[in-house]
PDB file of C-alpha atoms in Angstrom:
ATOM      1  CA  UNK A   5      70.414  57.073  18.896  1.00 56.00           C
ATOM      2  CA  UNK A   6      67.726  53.834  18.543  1.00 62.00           C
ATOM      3  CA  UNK A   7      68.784  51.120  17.056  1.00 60.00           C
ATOM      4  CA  UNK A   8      66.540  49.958  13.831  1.00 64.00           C
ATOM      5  CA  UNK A   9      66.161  46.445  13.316  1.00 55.00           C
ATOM      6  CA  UNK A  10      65.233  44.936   9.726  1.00 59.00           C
ATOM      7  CA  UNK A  11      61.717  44.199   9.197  1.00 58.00           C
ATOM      8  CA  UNK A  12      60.816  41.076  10.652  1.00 54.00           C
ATOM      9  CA  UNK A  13      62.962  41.281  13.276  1.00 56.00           C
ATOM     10  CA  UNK A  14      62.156  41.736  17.161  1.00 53.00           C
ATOM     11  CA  UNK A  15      58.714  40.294  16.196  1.00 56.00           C
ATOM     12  CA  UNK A  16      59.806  36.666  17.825  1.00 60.00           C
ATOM     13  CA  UNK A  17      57.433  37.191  20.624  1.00 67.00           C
ATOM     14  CA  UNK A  18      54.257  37.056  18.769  1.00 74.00           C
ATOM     15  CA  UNK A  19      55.669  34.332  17.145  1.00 81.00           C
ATOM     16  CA  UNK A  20      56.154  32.407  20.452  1.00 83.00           C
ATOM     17  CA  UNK A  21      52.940  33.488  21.436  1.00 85.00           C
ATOM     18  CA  UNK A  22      51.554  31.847  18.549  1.00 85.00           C
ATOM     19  CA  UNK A  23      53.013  28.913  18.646  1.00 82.00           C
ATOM     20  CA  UNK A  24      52.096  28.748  22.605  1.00 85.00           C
ATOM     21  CA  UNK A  25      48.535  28.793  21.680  1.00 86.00           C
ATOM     22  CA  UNK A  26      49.426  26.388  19.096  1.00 82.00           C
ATOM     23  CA  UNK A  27      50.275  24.031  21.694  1.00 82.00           C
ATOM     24  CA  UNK A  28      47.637  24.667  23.707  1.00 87.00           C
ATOM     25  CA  UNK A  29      45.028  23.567  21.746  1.00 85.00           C
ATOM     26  CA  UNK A  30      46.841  20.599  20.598  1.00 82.00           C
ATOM     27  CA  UNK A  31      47.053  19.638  24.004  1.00 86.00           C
ATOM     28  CA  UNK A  32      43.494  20.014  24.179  1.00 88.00           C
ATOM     29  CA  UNK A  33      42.929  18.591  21.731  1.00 86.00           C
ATOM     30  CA  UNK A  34      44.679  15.223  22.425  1.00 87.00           C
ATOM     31  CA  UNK A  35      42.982  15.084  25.460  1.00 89.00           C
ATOM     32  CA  UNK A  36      39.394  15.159  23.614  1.00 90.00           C
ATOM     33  CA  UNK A  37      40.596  12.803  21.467  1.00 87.00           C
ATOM     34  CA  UNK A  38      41.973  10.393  24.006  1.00 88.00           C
ATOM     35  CA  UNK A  39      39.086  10.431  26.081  1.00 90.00           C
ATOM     36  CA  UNK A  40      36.529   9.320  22.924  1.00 90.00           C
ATOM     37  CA  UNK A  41      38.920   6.788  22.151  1.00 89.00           C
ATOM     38  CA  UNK A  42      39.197   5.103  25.428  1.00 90.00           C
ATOM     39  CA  UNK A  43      35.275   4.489  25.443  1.00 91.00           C
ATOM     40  CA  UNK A  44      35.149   3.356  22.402  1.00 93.00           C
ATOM     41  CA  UNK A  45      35.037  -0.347  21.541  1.00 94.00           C
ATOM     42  CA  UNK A  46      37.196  -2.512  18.933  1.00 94.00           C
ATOM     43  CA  UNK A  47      35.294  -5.948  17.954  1.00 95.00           C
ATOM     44  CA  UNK A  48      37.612  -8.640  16.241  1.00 95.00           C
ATOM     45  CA  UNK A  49      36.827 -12.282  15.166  1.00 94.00           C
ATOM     46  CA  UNK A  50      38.698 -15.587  14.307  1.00 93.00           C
ATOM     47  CA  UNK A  51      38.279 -19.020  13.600  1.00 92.00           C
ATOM     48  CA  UNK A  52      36.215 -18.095  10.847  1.00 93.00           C
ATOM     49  CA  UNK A  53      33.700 -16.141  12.875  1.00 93.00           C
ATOM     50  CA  UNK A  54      33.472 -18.698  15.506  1.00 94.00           C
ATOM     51  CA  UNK A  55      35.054 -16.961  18.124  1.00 95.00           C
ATOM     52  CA  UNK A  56      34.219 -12.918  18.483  1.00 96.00           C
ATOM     53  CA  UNK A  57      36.487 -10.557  20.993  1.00 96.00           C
ATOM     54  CA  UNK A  58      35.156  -6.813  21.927  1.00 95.00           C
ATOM     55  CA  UNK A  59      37.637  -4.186  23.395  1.00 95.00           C
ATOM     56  CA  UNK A  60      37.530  -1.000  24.980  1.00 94.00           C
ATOM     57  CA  UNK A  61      40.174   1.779  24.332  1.00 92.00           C
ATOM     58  CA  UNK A  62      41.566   0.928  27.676  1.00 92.00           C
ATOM     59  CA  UNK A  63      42.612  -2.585  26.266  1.00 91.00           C
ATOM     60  CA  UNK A  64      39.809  -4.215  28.703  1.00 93.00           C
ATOM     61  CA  UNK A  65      38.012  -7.079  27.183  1.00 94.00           C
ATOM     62  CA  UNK A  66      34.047  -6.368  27.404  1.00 95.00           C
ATOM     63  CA  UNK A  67      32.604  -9.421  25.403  1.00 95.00           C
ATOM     64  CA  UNK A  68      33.639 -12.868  24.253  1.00 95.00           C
ATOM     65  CA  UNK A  69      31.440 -14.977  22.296  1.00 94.00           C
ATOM     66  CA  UNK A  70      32.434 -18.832  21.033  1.00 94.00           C
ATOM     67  CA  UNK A  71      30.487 -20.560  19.489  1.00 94.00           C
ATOM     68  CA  UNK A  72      29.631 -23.986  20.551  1.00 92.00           C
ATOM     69  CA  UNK A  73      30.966 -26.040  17.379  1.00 92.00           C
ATOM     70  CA  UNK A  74      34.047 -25.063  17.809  1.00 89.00           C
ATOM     71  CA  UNK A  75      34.488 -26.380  21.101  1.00 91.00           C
ATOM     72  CA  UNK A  76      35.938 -29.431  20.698  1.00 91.00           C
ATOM     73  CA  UNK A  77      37.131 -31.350  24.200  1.00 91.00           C
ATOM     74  CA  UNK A  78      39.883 -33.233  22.547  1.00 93.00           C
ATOM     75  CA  UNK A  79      41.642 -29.885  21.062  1.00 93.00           C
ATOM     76  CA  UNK A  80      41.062 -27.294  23.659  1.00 91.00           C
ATOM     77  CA  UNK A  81      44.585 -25.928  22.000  1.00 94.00           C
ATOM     78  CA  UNK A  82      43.205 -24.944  18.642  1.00 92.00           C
ATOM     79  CA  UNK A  83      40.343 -23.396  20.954  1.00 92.00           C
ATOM     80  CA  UNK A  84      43.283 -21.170  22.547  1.00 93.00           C
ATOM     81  CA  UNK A  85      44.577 -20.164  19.560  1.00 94.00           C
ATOM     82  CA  UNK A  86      41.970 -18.506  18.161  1.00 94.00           C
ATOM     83  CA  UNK A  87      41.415 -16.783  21.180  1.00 94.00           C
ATOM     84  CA  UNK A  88      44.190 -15.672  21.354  1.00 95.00           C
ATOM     85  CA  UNK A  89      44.028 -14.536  17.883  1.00 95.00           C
ATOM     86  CA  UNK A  90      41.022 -12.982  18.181  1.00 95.00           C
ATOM     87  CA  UNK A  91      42.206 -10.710  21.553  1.00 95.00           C
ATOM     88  CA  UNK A  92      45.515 -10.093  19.927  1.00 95.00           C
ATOM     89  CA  UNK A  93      43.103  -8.676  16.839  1.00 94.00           C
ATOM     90  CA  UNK A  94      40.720  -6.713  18.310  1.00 95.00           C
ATOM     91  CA  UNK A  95      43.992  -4.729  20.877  1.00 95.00           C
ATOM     92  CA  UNK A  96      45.868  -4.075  17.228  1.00 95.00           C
ATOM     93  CA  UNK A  97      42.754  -2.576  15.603  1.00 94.00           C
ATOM     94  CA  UNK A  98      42.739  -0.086  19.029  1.00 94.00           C
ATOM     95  CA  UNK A  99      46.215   0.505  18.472  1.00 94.00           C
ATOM     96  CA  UNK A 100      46.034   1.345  15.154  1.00 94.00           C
ATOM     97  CA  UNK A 101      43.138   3.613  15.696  1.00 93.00           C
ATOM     98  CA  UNK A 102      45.117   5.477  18.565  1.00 90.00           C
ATOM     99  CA  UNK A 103      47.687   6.179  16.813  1.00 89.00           C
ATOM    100  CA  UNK A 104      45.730   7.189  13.568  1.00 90.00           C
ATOM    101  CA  UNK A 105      43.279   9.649  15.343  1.00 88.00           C
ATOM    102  CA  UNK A 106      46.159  10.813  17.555  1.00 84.00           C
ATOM    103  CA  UNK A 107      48.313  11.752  14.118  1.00 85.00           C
ATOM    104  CA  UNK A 108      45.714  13.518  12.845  1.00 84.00           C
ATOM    105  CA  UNK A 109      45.414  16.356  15.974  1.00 78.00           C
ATOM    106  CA  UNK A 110      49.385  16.132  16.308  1.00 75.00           C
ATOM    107  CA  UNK A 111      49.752  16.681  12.263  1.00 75.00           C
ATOM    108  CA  UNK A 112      47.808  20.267  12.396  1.00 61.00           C
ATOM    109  CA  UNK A 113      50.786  21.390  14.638  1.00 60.00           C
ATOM    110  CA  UNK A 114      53.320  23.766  12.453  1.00 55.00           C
ATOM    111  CA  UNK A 115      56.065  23.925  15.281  1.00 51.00           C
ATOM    112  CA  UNK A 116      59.318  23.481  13.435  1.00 55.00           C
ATOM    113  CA  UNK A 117      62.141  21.847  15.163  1.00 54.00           C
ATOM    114  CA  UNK A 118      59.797  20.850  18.333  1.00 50.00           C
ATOM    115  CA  UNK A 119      58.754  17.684  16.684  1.00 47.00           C
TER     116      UNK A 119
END
C-alpha cells in the first residue's frame, strides 16, 4: 500500500533547491557589489569648503585639500577640527552607502526565518 501525501507535501526539496540558488546569487551578488564599492570614492568638505577630504571604499584617504586662508599659525586647533570633521564626513557618507547598496541585494532575498 503507498502512502499519499496531501498536495503540497514532499515537494520541500525543490523548495530548498530554490532557495539554495536564492542564496547563491545573493552571495554573488554581494560580492559584485562590494567590490564596486570599495573603488569607489566618497568626497566630504568642512570649514565652509575650506578644507576637502576624498575616500575610497576601503576607508583610505586619497586626497586632502586646505586651503591656505584657513591656516592660521596661532589656531592650528580649529585647523584640526575641521579635519577631523571633514575625514569623519567623508568615512560616514561610505558607510552609509555600504550599507544602502548592500540592503538593496540582501532585500531581494525571500528566505523566511534565515534572516
Amino acid at each position: 500500500m503507498k502512502a499519499r501525501l496531501p498536495q503540497g507535501y514532499g515537494s520541500g526539496s525543490n523548495n530548498i533547491q530554490q532557495m539554495m540558488k536564492q542564496v547563491q546569487k545573493a552571495q554573488e551578488d554581494m560580492q559584485t557589489k562590494q567590490a564596486e564599492l570599495e573603488t569607489a570614492e566618497y568626497t566630504a568638505t568642512s570649514g565652509g569648503g575650506m578644507v576637502e577630504v576624498t575616500v575610497t571604499g576601503k576607508h583610505q584617504v586619497t586626497h586632502l585639500s586646505i586651503k591656505p586662508e584657513i591656516v592660521d599659525p596661532d589656531d592650528i586647533e580649529t585647523l584640526s577640527d575641521i579635519l577631523v570633521a571633514a575625514v569623519n564626513e567623508a568615512i560616514k557618507r561610505v558607510e552609509d552607502t555600504n550599507s544602502a547598496e548592500m540592503q538593496k541585494v540582501t532585500g531581494q532575498m525571500n528566505l523566511p526565518g534565515l534572516f
